[in-house]
Coordinates of C-alpha atoms in Angstrom, one line a residue:
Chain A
X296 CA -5.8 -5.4 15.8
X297 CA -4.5 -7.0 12.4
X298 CA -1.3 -5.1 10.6
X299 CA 0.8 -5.7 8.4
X300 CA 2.7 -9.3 8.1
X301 CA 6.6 -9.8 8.7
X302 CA 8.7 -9.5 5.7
X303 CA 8.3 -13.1 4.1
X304 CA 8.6 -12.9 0.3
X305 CA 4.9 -14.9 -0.4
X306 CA 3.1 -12.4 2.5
X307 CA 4.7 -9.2 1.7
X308 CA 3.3 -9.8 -2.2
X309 CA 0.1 -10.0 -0.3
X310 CA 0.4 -7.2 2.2
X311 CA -1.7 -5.3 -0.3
X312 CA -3.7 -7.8 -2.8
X313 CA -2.2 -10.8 -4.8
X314 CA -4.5 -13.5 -6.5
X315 CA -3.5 -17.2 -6.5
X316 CA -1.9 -16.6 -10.2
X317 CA 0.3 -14.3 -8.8
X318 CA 1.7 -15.6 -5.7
X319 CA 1.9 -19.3 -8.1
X320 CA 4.0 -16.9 -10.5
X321 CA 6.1 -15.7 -7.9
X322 CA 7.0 -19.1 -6.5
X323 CA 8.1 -19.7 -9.6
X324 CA 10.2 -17.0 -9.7
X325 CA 11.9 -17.6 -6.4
X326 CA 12.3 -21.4 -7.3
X327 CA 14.6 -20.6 -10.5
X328 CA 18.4 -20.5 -9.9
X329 CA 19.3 -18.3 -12.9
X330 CA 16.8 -15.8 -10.6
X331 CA 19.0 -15.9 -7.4
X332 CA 20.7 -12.9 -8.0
X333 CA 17.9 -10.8 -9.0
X334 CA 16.6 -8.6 -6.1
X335 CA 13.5 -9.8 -4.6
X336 CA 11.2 -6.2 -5.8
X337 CA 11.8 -7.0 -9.1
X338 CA 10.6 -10.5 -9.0
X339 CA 7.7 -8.9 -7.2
X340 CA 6.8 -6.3 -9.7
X341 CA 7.2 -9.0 -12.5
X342 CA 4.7 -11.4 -10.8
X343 CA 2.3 -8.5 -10.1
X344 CA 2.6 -7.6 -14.3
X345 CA 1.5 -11.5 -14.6
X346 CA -1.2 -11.4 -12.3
X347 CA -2.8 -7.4 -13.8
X348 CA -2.4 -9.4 -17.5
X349 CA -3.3 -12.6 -17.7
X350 CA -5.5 -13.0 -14.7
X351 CA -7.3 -9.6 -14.0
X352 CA -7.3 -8.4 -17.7
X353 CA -9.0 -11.1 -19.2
X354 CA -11.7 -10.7 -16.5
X355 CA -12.4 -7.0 -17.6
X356 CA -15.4 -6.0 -19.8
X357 CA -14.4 -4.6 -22.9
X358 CA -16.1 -1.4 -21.7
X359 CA -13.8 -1.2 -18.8
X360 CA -11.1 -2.3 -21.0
X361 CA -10.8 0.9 -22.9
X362 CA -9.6 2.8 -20.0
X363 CA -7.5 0.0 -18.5
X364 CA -5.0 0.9 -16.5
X365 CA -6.3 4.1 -14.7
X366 CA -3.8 6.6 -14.6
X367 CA -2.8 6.9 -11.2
X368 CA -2.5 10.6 -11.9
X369 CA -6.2 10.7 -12.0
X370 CA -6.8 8.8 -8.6
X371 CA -9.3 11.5 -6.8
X372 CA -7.7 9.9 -3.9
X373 CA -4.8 11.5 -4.9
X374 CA -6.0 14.4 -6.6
X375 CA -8.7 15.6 -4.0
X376 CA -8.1 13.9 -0.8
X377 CA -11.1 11.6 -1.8
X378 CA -10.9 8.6 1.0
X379 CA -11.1 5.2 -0.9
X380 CA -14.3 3.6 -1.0
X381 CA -14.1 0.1 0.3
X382 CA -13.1 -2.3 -3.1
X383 CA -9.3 -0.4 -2.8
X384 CA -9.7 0.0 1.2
X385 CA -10.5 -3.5 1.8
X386 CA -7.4 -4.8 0.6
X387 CA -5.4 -1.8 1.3
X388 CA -2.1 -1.9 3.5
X389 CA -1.9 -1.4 7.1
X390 CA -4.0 -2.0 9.7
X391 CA -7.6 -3.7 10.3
X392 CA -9.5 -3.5 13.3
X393 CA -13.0 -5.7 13.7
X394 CA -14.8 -5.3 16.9
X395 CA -18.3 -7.4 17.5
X396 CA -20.8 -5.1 19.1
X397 CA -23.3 -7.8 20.7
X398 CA -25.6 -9.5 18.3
X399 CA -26.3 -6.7 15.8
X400 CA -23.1 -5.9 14.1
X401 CA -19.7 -5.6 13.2
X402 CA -17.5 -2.0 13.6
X403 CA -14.7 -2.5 11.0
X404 CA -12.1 0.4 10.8
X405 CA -8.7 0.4 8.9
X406 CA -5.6 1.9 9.1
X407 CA -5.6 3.6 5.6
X408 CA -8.0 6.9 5.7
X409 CA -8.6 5.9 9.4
X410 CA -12.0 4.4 7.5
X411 CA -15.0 2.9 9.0
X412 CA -17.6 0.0 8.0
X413 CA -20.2 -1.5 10.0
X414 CA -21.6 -5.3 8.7
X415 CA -25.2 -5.6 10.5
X416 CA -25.1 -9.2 11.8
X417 CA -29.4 -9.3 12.0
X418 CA -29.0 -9.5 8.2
X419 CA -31.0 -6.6 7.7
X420 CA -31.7 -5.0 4.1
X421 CA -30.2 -1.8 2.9
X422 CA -32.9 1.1 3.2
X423 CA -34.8 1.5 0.3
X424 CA -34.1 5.7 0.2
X425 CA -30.1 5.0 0.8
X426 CA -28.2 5.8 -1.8
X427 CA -24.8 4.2 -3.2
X428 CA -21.6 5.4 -1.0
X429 CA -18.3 4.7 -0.7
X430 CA -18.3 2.1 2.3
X431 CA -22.0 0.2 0.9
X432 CA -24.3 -2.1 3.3
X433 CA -22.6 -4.6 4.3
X434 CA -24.4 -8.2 6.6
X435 CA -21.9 -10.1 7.9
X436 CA -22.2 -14.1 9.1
X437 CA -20.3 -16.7 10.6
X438 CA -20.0 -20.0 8.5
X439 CA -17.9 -22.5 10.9
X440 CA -14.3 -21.1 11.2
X441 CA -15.1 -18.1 8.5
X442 CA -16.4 -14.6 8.5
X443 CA -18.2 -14.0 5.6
X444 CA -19.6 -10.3 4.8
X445 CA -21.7 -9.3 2.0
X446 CA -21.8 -6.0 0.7
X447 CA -24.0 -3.9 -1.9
X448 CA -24.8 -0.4 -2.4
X449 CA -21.6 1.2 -3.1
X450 CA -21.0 4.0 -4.8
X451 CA -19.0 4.2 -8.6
X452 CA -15.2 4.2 -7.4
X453 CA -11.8 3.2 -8.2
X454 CA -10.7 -0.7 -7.3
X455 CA -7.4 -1.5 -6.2
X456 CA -6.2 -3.3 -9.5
X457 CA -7.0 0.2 -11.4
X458 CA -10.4 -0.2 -12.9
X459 CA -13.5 2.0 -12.0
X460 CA -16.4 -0.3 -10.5
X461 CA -20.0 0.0 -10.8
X462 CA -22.5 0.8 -8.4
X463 CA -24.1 -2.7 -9.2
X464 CA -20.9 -4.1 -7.6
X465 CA -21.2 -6.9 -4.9
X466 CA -18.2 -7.8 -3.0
X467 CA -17.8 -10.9 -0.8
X468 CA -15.8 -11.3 1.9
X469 CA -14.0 -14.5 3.9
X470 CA -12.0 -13.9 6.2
X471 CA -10.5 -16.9 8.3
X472 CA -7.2 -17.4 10.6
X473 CA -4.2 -19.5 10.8
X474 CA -4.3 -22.2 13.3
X475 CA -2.7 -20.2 15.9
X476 CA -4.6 -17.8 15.4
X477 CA -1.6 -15.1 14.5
X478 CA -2.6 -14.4 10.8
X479 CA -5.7 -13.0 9.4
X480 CA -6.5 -14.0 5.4
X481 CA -9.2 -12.5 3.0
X482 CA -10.5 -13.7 0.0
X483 CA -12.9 -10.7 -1.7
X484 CA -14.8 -11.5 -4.5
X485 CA -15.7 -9.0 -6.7
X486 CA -18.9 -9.5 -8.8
X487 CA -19.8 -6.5 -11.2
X488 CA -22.1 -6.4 -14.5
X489 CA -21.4 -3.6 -15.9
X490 CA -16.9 -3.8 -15.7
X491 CA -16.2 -7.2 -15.3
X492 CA -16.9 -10.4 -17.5
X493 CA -16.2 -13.3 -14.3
X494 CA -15.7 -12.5 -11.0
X495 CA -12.6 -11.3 -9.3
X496 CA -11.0 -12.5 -6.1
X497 CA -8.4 -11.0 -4.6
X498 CA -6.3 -12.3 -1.6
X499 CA -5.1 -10.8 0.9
X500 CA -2.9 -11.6 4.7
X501 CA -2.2 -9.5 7.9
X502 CA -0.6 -10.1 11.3
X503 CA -2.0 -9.9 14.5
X504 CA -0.9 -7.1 16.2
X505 CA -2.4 -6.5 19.5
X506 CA -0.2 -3.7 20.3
X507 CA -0.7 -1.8 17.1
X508 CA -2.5 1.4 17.1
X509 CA -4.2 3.5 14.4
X510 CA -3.2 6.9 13.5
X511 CA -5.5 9.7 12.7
X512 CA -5.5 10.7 8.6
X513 CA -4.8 14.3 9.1
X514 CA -2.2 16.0 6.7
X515 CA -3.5 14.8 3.4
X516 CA -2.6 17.5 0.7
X517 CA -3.8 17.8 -2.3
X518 CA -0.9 17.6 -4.9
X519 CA 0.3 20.7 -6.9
X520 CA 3.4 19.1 -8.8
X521 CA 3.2 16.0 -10.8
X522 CA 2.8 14.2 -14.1
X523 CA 0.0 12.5 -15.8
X524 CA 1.0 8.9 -17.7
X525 CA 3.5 7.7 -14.7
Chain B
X289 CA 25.6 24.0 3.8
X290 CA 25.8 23.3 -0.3
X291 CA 23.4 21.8 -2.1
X292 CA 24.5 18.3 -3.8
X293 CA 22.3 17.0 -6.3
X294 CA 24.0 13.6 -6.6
X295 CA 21.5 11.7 -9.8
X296 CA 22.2 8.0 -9.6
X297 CA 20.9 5.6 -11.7
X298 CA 18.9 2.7 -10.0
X299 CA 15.9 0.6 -9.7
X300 CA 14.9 1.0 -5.7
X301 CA 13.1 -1.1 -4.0
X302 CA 10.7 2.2 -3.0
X303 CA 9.9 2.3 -6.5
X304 CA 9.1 -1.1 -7.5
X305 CA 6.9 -1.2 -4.3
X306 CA 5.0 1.8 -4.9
X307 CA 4.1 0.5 -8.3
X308 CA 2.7 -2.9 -7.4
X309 CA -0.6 -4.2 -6.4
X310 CA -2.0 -1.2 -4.8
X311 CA -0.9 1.9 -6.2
X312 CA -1.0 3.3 -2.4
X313 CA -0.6 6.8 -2.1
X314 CA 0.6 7.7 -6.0
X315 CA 4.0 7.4 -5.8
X316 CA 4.8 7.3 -9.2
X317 CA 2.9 10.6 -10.8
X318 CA 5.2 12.9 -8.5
X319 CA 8.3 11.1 -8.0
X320 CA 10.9 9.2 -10.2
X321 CA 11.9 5.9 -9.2
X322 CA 14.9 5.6 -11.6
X323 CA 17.0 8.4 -9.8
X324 CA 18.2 9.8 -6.4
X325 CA 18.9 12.9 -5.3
X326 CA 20.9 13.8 -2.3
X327 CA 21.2 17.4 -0.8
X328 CA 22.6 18.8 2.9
X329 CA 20.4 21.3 5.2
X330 CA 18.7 22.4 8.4
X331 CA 15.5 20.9 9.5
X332 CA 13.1 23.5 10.1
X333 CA 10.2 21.2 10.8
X334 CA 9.2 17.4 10.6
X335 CA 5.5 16.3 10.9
X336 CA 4.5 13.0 12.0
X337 CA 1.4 12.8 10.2
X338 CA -0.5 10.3 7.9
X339 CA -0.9 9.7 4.6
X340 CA 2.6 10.9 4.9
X341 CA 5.2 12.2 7.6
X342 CA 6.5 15.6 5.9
X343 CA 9.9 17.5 6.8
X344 CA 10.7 20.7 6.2
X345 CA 14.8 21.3 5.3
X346 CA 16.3 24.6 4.3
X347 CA 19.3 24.0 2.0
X348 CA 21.8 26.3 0.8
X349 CA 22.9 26.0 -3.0
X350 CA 26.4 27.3 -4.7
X351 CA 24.9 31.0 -5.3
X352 CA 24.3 31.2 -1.2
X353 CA 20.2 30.7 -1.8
X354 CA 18.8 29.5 0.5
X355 CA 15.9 26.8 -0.9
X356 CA 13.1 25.1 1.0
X357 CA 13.1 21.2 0.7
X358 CA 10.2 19.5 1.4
X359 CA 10.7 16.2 2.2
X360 CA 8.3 13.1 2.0
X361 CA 7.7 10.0 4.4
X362 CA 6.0 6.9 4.8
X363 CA 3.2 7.2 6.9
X364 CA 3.0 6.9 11.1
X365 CA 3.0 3.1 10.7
X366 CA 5.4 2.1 8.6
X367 CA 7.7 4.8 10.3
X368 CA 6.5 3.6 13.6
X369 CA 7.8 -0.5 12.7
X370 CA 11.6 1.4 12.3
X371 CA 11.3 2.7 15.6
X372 CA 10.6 6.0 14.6
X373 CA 9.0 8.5 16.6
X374 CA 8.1 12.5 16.3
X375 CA 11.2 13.5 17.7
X376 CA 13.1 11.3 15.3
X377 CA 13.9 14.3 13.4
X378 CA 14.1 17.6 15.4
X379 CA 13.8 21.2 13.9
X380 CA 17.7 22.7 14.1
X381 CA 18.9 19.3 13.1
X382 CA 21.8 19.1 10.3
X383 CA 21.0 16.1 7.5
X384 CA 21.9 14.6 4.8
X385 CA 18.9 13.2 2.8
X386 CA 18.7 11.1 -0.1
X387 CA 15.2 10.4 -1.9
X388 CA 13.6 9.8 -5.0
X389 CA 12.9 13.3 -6.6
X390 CA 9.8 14.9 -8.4
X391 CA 9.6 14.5 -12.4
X392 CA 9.5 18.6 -12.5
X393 CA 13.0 18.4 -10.3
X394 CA 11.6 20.9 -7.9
X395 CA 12.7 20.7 -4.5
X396 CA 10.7 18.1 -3.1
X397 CA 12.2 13.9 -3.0
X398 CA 10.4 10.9 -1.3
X399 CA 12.8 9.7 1.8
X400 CA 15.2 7.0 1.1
X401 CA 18.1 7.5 3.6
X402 CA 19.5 10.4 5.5
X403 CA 22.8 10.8 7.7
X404 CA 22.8 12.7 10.7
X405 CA 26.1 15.3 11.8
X406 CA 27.7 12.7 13.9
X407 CA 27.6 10.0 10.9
X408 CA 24.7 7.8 12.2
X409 CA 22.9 6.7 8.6
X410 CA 19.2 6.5 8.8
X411 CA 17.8 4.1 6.3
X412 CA 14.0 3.9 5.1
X413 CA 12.3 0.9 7.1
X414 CA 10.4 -0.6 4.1
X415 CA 13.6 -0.8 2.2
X416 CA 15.6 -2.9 5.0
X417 CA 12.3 -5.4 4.6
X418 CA 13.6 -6.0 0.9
X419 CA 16.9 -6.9 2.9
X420 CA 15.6 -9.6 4.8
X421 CA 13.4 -11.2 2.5
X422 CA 16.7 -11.0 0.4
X423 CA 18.5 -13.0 3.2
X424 CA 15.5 -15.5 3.1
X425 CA 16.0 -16.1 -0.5
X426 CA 19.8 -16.5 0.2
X427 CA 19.1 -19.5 2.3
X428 CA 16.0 -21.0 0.0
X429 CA 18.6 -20.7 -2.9
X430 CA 21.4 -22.8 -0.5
X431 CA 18.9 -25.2 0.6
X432 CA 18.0 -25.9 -3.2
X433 CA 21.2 -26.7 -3.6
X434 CA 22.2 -28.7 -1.0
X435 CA 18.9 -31.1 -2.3
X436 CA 20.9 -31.4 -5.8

C-alpha cells in the first residue's frame, strides 16, 4: 500500500498534483531569504497560482477557457456525492493500492471514494458496445523499471486542475520508485482534443505504507449550506 | 455552557491547503478560511467516517438555547496519522472547539483545535505538518547562511 508522503515541503506540494513548473517555482520560493519568515502554505498556494497560470492555462483550449476555473461549488462530487472519475482520482490524496492478479491484470483501488480500476495486462481492446465511464479501459505494461498504463473510454468529468475533460481524453500513466523502493512517483499525461491545446502532465509522489489500511466511503452528504464563487 | 463566538482574523494553513492543487472535498464553498470561531458544549455524538469524520456538540448560548453544532473532520486517514481513533471523542464529553465557520454563520465549523475539560489541547494533524515543514525551512534558511 502507497499513502501519503512525510511532511517535506517539495513532496507535500505533490501529495495531491504539482507539475515540474510548480515544484521549480516553489524552490524558488523556499531559496529566497526575504521569504524566510513567510509561512510555508502560503508559499505553497503562491506556487500552485504559478503552476494553474502560466503552465496549465496556456495549455487550455479556448473552449475550455471560457469556463476556467470550475467553480468548486458546482463539483457534482460535492454537490451529489458523484465519486471522481479517474483524471481527479488518479492524483487524488491518500492512499493507492496496486495488486497484480497473475498475467491478466492489474486491481488498482484508492483511498479517496474507496475507488476501483482494473489495467488488463493482455492488452486487450475496450469492447466495442462499452460506453464512456468514469474509471475508462485501462492496459497496463511494464517498460524496464516503469509501469506504464494507458487509459481511454472515460466518461465527460471534472479534472483535478478544475477543467471538464472530454470523453476523447487519453491519459498516460508512469509510475516508477525510488531506489529503495520507499516512494512511489506518477507522471499522468493528459491528452484531450476537444479542452486542451498540448498535453498535460501532472506529477505526483506517495509513501509506502505497508501498514496503511483503506477506509470504506460511507457518510458522504450531500451539502445543504454553502456559497457559489468561493 | 455559553456559547463564545471568538472571530479572529487569519490565513490558516487548513485554508490555504484546501485551496491548492486538488480542491479535495470543497472546502472553500462552505467554510471561510479567513476566520475562526470558537464555541464550548457537550458531545452528543462523533462519527469516524470518510469523506469526513462528523461530531455532533450541543452548545448553550447567552439566552439558555440550547443549539446543535455540527462539527467537521478530516477524513479516517488523516485523523488516523494523529493517532486518532473512534473513541477519540466520546459522546458526554465537554470541549472546546475552534474551526473555520460556514459563510452563512450557521452552526456548523471545519475542526481546527479543541481543548478538552482537563486542559489537554487537541490540535488538527494536517496543521502540525505545516509545523514541521516550517522547522525544515528554519534549518535550510541557517544552512544558506552559514554557506555566505
Amino acid at each position: 500500500m502507497w499513502s501519503d508522503p512525510p511532511a517535506t515541503a517539495e513532496d507535500w506540494f505533490c501529495s495531491g498534483w504539482c507539475t515540474d513548473a510548480g515544484l521549480e517555482r516553489l524552490n524558488a520560493l523556499l531559496d529566497d531569504p526575504a521569504n524566510d519568515a513567510r509561512p510555508y502554505d502560503a508559499l505553497s498556494a503562491e506556487a500552485n497560482t504559478f503552476q494553474l497560470e502560466r503552465y496549465v492555462r496556456p495549455r487550455l483550449s479556448p473552449e475550455t477557457l471560457k469556463t476556467y476555473p470550475l467553480d468548486n461549488a458546482s463539483d457534482p462530487g460535492f454537490l451529489r456525492c458523484q465519486p471522481w472519475g479517474l483524471a481527479r482520482n488518479v492524483v487524488a490524496r491518500h492512499q493507492l493500492e496496486i495488486r497484480r492478479r497473475g498475467d491478466e491484470r492489474l486491481e488498482m483501488r484508492y483511498g479517496e471514494w474507496d475507488a476501483r480500476r482494473t489495467a488488463y495486462l493482455d492488452n486487450r481492446p475496450r469492447p466495442a458496445n462499452q460506453p464512456p465511464t468514469l474509471m475508462g479501459h485501462a492496459t497496463a505494461r511494464y517498460e524496464r523499471d516503469a509501469l506504464v498504463i494507458e487509459t481511454t473510454g472515460l466518461a465527460r468529468d471534472r479534472t483535478s486542475f478544475r477543467t471538464e475533460h472530454s470523453d476523447q481524453l487519453r491519459m498516460t500513466e508512469r509510475y516508477t520508485r525510488s531506489p529503495d523502493g520507499k516512494r512511489l512517483f506518477l507522471s499522468v499525461t493528459f491528452e484531450d482534443p476537444v479542452t486542451l491545446r498540448e498535453p498535460v502532465v501532472l506529477k505526483k509522489v506517495w509513501s509506502w505504507a505497508p501498514a496503511s489500511a483503506i477506509a470504506p466511503y460511507t457518510g458522504c452528504v450531500r451539502p445543504t449550506d454553502f456559497s457559489t464563487g468561493k | 455552557m455559553t456559547l463564545r463566538r471568538a472571530l479572529t482574523l487569519l490565513v490558516p494553513a487548513l485554508a490555504i491547503a484546501a485551496g491548492a492543487a486538488s480542491a479535495h472535498h470543497a472546502f472553500t464553498p462552505v467554510y471561510d478560511a479567513q476566520r475562526t470561531v470558537t464555541v464550548q458544549g457537550v458531545v452528543t455524538e462523533f462519527r469516524f467516517i470518510n469523506p469526513h469524520s462528523m461530531m455532533s456538540i450541543d452548545v448553550t448560548d447567552e439566552a439558555g438555547k440550547v443549539v446543535k453544532w455540527t462539527v467537521e473532520f478530516d477524513g479516517v486517514l488523516n485523523l488516523s496519522e494523529g493517532g486518532w481513533t473512534e473513541r477519540t471523542i466520546v459522546p458526554g464529553e465537554r470541549l472546546t472547539v475552534s474551526g473555520n465557520p460556514t459563510h452563512t454563520n450557521s452552526p456548523r465549523m471545519f475542526f481546527r483545535k479543541f481543548v478538552r475539560a482537563d486542559g489537554t489541547e487537541v490540535m488538527r494533524h494536517q496543521d502540525t505538518r505545516g509545523t514541521t515543514i516550517d522547522e525544515q525551512r528554519r534549518e535550510r534558511a541557517r544552512l544558506r547562511s552559514q554557506q555566505k
